[in-house]
Coordinates of C-alpha atoms in Angstrom, one line a residue:
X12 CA 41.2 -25.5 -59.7
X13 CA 38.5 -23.3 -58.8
X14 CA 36.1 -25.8 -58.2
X15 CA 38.7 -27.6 -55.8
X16 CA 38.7 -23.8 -54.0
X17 CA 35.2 -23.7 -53.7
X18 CA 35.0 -26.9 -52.2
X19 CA 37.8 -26.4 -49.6
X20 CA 36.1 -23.1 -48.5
X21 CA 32.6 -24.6 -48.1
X22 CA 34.2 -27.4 -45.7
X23 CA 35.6 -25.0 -43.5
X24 CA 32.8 -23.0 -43.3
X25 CA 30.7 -26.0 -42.1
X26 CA 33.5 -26.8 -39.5
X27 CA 33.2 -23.5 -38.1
X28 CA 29.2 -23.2 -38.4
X29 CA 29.2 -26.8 -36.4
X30 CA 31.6 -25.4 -33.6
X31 CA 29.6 -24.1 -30.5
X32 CA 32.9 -23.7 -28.7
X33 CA 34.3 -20.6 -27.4
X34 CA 37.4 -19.4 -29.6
X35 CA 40.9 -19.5 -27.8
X36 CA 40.7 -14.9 -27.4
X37 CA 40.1 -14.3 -24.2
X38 CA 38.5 -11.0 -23.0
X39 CA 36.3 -8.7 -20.3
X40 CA 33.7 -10.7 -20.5
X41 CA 35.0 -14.4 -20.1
X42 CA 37.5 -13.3 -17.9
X43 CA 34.5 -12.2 -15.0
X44 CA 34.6 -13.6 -11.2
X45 CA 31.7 -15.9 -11.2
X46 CA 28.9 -15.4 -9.9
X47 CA 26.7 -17.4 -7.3
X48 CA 24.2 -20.2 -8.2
X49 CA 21.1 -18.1 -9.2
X50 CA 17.8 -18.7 -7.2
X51 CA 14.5 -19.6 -9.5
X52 CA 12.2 -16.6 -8.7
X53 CA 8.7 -16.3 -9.8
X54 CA 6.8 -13.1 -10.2
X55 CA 4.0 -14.6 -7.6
X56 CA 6.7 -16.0 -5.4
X57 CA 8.4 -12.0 -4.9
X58 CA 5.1 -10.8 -4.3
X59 CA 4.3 -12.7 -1.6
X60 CA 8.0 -12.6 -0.3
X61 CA 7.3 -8.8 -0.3
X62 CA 4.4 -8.9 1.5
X63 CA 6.2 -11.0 4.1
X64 CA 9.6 -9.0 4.4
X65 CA 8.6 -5.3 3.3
X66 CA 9.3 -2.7 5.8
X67 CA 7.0 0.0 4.1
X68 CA 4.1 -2.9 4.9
X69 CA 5.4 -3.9 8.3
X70 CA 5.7 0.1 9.6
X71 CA 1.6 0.3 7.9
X72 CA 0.9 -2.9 9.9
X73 CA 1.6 -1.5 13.6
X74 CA -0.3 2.2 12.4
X75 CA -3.2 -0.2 11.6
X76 CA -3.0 -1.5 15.1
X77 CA -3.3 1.3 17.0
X78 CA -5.8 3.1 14.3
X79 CA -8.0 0.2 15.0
X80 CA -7.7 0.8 19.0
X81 CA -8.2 4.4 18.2
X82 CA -12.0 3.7 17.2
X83 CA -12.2 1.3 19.6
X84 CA -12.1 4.2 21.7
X85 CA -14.6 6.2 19.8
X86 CA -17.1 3.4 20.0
X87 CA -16.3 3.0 23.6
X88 CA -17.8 6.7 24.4
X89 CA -21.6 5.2 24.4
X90 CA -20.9 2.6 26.8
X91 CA -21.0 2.8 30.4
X92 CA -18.6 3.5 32.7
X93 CA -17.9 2.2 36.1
X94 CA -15.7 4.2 38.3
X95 CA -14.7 3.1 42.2
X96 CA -13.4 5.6 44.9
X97 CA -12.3 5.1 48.3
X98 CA -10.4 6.8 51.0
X99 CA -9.8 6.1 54.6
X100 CA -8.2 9.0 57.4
X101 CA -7.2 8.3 61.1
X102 CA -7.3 11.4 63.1
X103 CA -5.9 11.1 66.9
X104 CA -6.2 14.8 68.9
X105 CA -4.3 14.9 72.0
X106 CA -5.0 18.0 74.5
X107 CA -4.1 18.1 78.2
X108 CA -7.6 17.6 79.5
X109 CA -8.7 14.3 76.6
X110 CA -7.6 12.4 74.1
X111 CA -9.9 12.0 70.8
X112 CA -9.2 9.7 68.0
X113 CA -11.4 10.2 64.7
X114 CA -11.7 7.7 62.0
X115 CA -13.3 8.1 58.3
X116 CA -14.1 5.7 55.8
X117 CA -15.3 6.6 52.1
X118 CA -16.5 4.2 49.4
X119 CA -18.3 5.3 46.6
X120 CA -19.3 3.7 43.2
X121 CA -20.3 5.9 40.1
X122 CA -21.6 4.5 36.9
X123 CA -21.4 6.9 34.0
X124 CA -23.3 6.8 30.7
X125 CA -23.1 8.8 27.8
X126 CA -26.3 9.4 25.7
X127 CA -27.0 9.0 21.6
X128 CA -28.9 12.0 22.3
X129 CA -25.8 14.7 24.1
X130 CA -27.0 14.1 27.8
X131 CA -25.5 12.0 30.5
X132 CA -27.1 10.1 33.2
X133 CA -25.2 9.2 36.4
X134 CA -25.8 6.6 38.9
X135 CA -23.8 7.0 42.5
X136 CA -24.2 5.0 45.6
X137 CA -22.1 6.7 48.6
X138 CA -21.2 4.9 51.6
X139 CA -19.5 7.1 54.4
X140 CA -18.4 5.9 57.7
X141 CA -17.4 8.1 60.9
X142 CA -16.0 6.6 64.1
X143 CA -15.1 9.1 67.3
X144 CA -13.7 8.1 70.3
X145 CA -14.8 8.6 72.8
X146 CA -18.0 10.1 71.9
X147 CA -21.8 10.3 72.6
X148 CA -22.3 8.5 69.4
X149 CA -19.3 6.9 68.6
X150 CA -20.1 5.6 64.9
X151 CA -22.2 7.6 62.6
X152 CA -22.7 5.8 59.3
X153 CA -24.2 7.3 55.7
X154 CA -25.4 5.8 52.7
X155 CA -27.0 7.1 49.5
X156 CA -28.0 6.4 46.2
X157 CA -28.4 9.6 43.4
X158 CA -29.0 9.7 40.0
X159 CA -28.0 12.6 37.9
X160 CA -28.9 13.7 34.4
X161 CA -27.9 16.5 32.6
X162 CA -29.2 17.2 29.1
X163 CA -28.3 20.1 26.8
X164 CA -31.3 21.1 24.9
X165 CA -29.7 23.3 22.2
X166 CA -26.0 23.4 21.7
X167 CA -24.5 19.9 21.6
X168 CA -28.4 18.4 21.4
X169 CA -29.6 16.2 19.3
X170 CA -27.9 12.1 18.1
X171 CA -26.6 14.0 14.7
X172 CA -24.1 16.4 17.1
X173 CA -23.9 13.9 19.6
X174 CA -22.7 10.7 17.5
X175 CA -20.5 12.9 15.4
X176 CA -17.0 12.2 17.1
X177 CA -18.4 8.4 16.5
X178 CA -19.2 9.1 13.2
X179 CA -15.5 10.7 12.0
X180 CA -14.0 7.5 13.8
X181 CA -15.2 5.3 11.6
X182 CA -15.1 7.5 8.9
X183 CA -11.5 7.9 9.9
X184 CA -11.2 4.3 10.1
X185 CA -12.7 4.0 6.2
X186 CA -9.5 6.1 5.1
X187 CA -6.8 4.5 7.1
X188 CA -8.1 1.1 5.9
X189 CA -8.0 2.8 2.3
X190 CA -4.5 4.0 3.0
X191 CA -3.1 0.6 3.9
X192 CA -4.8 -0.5 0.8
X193 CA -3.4 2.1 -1.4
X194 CA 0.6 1.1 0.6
X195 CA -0.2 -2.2 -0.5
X196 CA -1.6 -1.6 -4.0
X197 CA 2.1 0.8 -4.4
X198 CA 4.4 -1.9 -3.0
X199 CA 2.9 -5.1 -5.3
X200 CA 3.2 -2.5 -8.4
X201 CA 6.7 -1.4 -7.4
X202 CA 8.0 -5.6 -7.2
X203 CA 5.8 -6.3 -10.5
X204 CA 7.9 -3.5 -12.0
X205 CA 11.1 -4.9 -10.4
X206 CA 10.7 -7.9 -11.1
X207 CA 10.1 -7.6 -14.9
X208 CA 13.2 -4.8 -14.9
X209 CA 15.0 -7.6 -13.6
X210 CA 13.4 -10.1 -16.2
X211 CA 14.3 -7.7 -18.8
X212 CA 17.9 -7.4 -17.8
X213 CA 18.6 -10.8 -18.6
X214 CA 17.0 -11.0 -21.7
X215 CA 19.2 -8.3 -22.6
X216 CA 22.3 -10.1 -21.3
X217 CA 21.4 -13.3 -22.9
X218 CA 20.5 -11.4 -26.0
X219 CA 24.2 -9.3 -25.8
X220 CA 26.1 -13.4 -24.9
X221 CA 24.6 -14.6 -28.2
X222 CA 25.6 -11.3 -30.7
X223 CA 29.1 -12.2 -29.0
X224 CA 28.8 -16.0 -29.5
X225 CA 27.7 -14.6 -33.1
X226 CA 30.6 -12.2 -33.7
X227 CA 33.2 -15.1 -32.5
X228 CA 31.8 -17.6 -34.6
X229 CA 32.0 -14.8 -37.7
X230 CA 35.7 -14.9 -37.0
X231 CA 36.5 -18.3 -37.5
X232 CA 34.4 -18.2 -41.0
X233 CA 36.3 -15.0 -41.8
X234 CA 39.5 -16.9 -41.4
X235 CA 38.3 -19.7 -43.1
X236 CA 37.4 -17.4 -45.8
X237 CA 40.4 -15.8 -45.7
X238 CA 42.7 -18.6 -45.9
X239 CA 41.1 -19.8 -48.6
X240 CA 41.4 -16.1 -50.7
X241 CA 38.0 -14.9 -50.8
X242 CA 38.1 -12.3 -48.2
X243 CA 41.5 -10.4 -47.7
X244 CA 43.3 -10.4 -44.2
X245 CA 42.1 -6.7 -43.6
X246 CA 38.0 -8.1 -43.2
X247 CA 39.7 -9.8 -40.0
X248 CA 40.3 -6.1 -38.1
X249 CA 36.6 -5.7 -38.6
X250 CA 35.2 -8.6 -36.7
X251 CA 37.6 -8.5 -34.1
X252 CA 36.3 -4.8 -33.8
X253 CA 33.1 -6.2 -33.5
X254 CA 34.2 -8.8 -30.7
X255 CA 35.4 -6.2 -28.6
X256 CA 32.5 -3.9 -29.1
X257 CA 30.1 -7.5 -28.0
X258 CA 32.4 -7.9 -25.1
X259 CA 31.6 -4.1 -23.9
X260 CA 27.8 -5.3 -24.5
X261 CA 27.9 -7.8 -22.4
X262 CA 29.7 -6.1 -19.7
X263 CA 27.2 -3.3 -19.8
X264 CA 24.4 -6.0 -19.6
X265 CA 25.9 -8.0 -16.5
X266 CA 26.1 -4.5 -14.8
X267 CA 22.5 -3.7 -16.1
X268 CA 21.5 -7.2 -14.3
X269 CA 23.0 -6.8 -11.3
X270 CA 21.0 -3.2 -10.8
X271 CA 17.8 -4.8 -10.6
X272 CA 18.6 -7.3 -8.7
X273 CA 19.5 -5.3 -6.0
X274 CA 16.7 -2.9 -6.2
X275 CA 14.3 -5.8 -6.2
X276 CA 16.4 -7.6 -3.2
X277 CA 15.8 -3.9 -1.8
X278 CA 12.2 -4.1 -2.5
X279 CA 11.6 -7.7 -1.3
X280 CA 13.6 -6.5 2.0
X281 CA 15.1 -10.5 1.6
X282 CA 19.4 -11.2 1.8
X283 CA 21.5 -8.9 -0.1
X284 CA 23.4 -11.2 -1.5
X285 CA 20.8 -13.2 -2.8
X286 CA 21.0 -14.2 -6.8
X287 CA 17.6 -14.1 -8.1
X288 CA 16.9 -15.5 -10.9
X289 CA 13.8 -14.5 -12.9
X290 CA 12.1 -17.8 -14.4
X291 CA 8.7 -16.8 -15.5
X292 CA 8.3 -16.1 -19.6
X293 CA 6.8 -13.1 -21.8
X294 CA 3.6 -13.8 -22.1
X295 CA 1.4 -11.4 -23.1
X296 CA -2.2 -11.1 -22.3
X297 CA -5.0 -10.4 -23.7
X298 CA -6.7 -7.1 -23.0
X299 CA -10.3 -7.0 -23.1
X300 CA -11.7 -3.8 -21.2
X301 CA -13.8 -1.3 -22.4
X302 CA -13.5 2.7 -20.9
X303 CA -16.9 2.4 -19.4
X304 CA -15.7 -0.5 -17.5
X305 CA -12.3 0.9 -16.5
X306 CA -14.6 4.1 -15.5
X307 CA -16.7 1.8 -13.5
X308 CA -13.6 -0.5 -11.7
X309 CA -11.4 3.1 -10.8
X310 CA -14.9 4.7 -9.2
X311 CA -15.2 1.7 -6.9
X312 CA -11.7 0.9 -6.4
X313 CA -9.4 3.3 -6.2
X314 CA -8.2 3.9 -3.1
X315 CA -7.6 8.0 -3.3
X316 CA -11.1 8.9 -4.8
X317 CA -13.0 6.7 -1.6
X318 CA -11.0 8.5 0.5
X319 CA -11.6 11.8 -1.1
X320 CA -15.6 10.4 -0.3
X321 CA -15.0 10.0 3.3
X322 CA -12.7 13.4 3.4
X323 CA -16.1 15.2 2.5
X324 CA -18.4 13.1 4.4
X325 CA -15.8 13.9 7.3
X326 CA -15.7 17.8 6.7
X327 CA -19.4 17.9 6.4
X328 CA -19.9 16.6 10.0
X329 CA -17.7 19.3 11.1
X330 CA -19.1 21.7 9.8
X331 CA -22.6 20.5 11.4
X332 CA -20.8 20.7 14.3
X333 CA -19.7 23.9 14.1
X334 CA -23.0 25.4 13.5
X335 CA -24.4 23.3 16.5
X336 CA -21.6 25.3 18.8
X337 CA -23.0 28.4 17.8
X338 CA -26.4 27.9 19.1
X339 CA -26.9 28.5 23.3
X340 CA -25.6 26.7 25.9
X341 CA -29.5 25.6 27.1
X342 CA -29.2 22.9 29.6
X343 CA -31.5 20.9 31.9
X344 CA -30.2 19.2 35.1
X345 CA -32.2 17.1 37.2
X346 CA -31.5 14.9 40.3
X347 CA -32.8 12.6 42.5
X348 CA -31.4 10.9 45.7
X349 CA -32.5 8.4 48.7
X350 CA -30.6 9.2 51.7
X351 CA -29.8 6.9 55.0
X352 CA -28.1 7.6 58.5
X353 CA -27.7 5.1 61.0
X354 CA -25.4 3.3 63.4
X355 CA -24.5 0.8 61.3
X356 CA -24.1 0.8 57.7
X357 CA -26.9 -2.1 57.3
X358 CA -29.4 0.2 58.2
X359 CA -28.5 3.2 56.8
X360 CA -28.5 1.0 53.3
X361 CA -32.0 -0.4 54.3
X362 CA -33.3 3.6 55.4
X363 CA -32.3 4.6 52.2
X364 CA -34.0 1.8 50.4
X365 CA -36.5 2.5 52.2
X366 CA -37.0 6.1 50.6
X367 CA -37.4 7.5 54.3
X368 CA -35.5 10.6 53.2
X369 CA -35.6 11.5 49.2
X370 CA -35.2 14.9 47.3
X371 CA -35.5 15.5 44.0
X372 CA -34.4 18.6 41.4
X373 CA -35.0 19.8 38.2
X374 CA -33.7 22.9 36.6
X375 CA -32.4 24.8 33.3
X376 CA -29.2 26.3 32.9
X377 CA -28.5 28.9 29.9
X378 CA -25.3 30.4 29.0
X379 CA -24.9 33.2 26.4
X380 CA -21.8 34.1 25.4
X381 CA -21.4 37.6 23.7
X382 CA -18.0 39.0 21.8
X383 CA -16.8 34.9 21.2
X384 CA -15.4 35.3 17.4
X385 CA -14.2 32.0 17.9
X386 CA -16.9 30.1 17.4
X387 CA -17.5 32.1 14.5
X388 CA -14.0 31.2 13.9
X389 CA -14.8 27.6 13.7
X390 CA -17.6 27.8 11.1
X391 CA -15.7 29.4 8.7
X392 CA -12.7 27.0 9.0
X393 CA -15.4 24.4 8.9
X394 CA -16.9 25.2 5.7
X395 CA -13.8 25.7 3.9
X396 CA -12.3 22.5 4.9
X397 CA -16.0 20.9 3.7
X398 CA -15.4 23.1 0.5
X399 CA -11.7 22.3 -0.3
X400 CA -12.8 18.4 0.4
X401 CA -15.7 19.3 -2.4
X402 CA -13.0 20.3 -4.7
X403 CA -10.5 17.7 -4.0
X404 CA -13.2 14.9 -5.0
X405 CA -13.6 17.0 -8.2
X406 CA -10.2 16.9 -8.8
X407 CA -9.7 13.6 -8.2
X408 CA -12.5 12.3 -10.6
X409 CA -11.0 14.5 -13.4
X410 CA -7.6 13.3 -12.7
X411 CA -8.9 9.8 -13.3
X412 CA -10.5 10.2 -16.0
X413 CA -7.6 11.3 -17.7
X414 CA -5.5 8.6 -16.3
X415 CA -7.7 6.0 -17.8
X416 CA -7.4 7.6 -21.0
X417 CA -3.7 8.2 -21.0
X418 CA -3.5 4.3 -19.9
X419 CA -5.8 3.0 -23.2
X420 CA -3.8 5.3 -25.0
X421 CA -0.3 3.7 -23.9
X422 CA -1.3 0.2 -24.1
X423 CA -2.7 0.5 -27.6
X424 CA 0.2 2.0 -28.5
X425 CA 2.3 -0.8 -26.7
X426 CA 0.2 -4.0 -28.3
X427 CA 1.4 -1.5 -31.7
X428 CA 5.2 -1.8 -30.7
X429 CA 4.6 -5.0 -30.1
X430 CA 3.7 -6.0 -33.4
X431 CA 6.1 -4.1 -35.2
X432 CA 9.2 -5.1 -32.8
X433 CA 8.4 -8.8 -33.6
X434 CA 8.1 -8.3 -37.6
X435 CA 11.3 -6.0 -37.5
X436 CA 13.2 -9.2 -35.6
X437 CA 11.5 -11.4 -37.7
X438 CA 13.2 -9.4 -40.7
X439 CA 16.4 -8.8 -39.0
X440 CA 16.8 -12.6 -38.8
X441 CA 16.0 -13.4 -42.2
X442 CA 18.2 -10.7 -43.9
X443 CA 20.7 -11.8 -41.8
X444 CA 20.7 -15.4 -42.9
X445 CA 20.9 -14.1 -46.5
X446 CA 23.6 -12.0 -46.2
X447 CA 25.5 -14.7 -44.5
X448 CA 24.8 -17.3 -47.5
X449 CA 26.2 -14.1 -50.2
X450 CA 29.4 -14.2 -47.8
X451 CA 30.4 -18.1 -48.7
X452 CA 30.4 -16.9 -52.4
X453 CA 32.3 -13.9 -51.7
X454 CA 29.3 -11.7 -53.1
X455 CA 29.3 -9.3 -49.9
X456 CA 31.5 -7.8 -47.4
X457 CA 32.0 -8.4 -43.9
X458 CA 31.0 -4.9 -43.0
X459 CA 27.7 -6.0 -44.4
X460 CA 27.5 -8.9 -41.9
X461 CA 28.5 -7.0 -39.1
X462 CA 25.9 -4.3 -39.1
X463 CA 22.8 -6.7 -40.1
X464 CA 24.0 -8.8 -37.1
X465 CA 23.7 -5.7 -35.0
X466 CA 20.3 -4.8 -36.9
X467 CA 19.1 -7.9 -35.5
X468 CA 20.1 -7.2 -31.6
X469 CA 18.9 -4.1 -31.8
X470 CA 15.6 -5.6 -32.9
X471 CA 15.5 -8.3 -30.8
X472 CA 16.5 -5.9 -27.6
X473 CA 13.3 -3.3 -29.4
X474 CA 11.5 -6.6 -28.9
X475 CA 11.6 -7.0 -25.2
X476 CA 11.9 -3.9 -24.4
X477 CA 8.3 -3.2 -26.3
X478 CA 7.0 -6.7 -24.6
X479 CA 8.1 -5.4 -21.3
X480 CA 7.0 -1.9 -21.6
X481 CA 3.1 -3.8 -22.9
X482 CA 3.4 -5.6 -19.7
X483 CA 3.8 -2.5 -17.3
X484 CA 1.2 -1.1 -19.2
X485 CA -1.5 -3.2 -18.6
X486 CA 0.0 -3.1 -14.7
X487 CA -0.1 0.4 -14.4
X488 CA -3.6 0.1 -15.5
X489 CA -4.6 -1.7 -12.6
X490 CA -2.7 0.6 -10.6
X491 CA -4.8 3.3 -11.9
X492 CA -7.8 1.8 -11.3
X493 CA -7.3 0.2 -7.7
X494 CA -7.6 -3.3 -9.0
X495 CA -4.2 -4.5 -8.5
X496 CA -4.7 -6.5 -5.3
X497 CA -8.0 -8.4 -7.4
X498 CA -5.8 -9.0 -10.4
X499 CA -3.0 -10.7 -7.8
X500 CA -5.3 -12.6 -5.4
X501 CA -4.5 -10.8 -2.7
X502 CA -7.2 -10.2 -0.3
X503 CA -7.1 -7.8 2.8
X504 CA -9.4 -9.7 5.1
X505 CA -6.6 -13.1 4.3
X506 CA -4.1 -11.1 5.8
X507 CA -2.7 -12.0 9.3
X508 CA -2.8 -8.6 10.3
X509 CA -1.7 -7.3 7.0
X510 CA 1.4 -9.5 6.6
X511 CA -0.3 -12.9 4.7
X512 CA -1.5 -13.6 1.5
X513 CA -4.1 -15.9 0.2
X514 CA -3.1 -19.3 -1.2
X515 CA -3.4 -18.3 -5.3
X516 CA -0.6 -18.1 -7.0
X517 CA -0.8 -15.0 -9.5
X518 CA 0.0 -15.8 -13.0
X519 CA -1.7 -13.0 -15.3
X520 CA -1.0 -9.5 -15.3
X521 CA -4.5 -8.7 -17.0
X522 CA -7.0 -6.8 -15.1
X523 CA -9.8 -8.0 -14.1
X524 CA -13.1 -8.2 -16.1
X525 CA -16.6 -8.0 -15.6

């Protein structure tokens, strides 16, 4: 008789073991509106959506533009300038005794140059043109060429004063082109971190379906097992405990899910109701970077210690400037024009070729300026901001330092997690398994395989939480230092004015290695 038992109990069991279908309880979690067809989305294919869409990118994109026509300005200073006047008067005088009519003409052309070394040279050719009517001489015309140069010999002499509002614009330029790098460095970092919190959110969903899938198919053995007297009615209450506490899993999960996806939608600046689905695997890299070469790659790449370079080299150039303006205003002026007056403006032109009448000058000018604190003023203000700029540098090398450290330190301890998370699932599943075969021969309690099977989603959610947090890791390495663009294939100068990437498609999350 007991045999017969045994052998009705074992049939159902395999019955119920061989079922994959959902059991006739409905609850939250099969009851949900569905949701829309989900969209295959690859890590590589959001970043490059992101550097498409982003509006953080796009706002950096039209400040590059006009930084770059700022020092096209700058650079414009040293090249000549061509300026054209002209002006024309009618005059008619009326008196009871004659009538006069006076007509002027101007037209002058002035080319300007600035010099490397703080002076300026002018050329000017002045036409002038005088018509009175009536008159002894009824048209009087002038024409002259002059040339002009002024040079200051103490303050504001000298290429290193003169070519240092050059010299800060493209210094300038050096740190806004280090600032867009360090926008787009932040915005690829934020999507990789997105995107895996997204990735991870469905792991966790799929991970809380299957413990419910799990606990349902429990039930049906449980009832089996109970019909055949091996486990009393009350085991029953347990599982179904269980189901409801899977179905508040997976509710919790599908909210989880739908949390990143909008904050990478948000990120990716793409249609809000777009269902993204995360396709790309866990894989985990290797990491083969030693602190010397992490020192090396942060020292050359990051984006806030270069600029903290070019903040000094900035702050040093005014302060040289600021000592220049304390020196006296020592000037010398010369000039030298040809001068021509004739009938007609042909001739006055050819007189003045001709170098019938020409003067010249040549003089100094010196101003001293006594009781001015301000330009005192402006050296101390100079050589604090070169000072502060000293100690920012410092700072920012230190600060690195320790980030690199802190960043070994979390990885190592993540590839540790790692480890352990996959030996603890490993485990969990096994134990599982033999609990499962002691409750077909009645030799353990449902209780028992309630908690191992909660052991095991807890270690297989420990899992991809510790694979994920590896992952972000080895990112946030890059981020600290400056390599994330390398490690993507993303180049700045394949950018279509900051808003294009280059044809690789990224598939590693390692850092680049020597």
């Amino acid at each position: 008789m007991r045999r017969l038992l045994v052998t009705l109990v074992l049939a159902s069991l395999s019955q119920a073991f061989a079922s994959v279908a959902p059991s006739d309880e409905s609850s939250p979690a099969t009851l949900s509106a569905p949701t829309p067809v989900a969209e295959g989305l690859t890590l590589g294919r959001a970043i490059r959506l992101a550097l498409l869409n982003n509006r953080s990118l796009e706002k950096a994109t039209l400040d590059r533009e006009t930084q770059l026509f700022d020092l096209r300005v700058a650079e414009d200073e040293f090249f000549p300038d061509l300026n054209l006047f002209s002006s024309a008067t009618h005059n008619p005088v009326s008196t009871p005794s004659s009538d006069r009519t006076t007509r002027s003409a101007r037209a002058t052309a002035e080319l300007n140059q600035r010099l490397p070394t703080g002076g300026r040279v002018a050329l000017l050719w002045e036409n002038d043109g005088l018509e009175t009517r009536p008159g002894a001489m009824p048209t009087d015309y002038d024409s002259a060429l002059s040339l002009r140069l002024d040079q200051p010999l103490l303050r504001g002499a000298g290429t290193r004063t003169a070519t240092a509002n050059l010299r800060i614009a493209r210094l300038s330029e050096e740190v806004n082109l280090l600032e867009f790098r360090r926008i787009l460095i932040d915005t690829v970092t934020r999507v990789v971190f997105g995107y895996r919190a997204l990735l991870q959110a469905k792991l966790q969903l799929e991970v809380a379906e299957s413990a419910l899938q799990r606990a349902r198919e429990q039930l049906r053995v449980n009832r089996a097992l109970v019909e055949a007297g091996i486990l009393p009615p009350v085991e029953i209450i347990q599982t179904e405990a269980d189901i409801a506490s899977q179905d508040f899993n997976v509710l919790t999960a599908r909210a989880a899910l739908d949390s990143a996806r909008f904050n990478l939608v948000k990120l990716l600046d793409i249609d809000r109701d777009a269902a993204l689905d995360p396709v790309d695997g866990i894989d985990l890299p290797e990491f083969a970077l030693t602190l010397e070469q992490a020192r090396d790659f942060a020292f050359r790449n990051r984006p806030d210690y270069l600029q903290a370079e070019q903040n000094l080299a900035i702050a040093g150039i005014g302060s040289d400037v600021a000592r220049n303006n304390m020196l006296w205003n020592l000037s010398l002026a010369g000039r030298y024009r040809l001068d021509g007056n004739d009938s007609t403006l042909g001739d006055a032109i050819d007189q003045a070729l001709r170098r019938d009448n020409e003067d010249w000058s040549l003089g100094l000018t010196l101003a001293v300026p006594l009781g001015d604190l301000t330009r005192r003023q402006a050296v101390i203000r100079a050589r604090n901001r070169a000072l502060k700029a000293a100690i920012d540098l410092v700072e920012v090398r230190e600060n690195i330092e320790i980030e690199i450290r802190d960043a070994f330190r979390t990885i190592d301890l993540g590839l540790q997690r790692v480890r352990v998370a996959v030996v603890a699932r490993e485990l969990a599943e096994r134990k599982l398994e033999i609990e499962k075969g002691r409750l077909q021969t009645g030799r353990t309690t449902n209780f028992a395989i309630v908690t191992f099977q909660n052991d095991l989603v807890r270690a297989r959610l420990n899992e991809i939480n510790a694979q994920i947090t590896y992952l972000n890791a080895i990112s946030g390495l890059d981020l600290v230092l400056g390599t994330t663009l390398e490690t993507w294939g993303i180049r700045m100068e394949q950018l279509d004015a900051g808003r294009q990437t280059s044809s690789r498609t990224p598939t590693s999350s390692s850092p680049a290695t020597p």
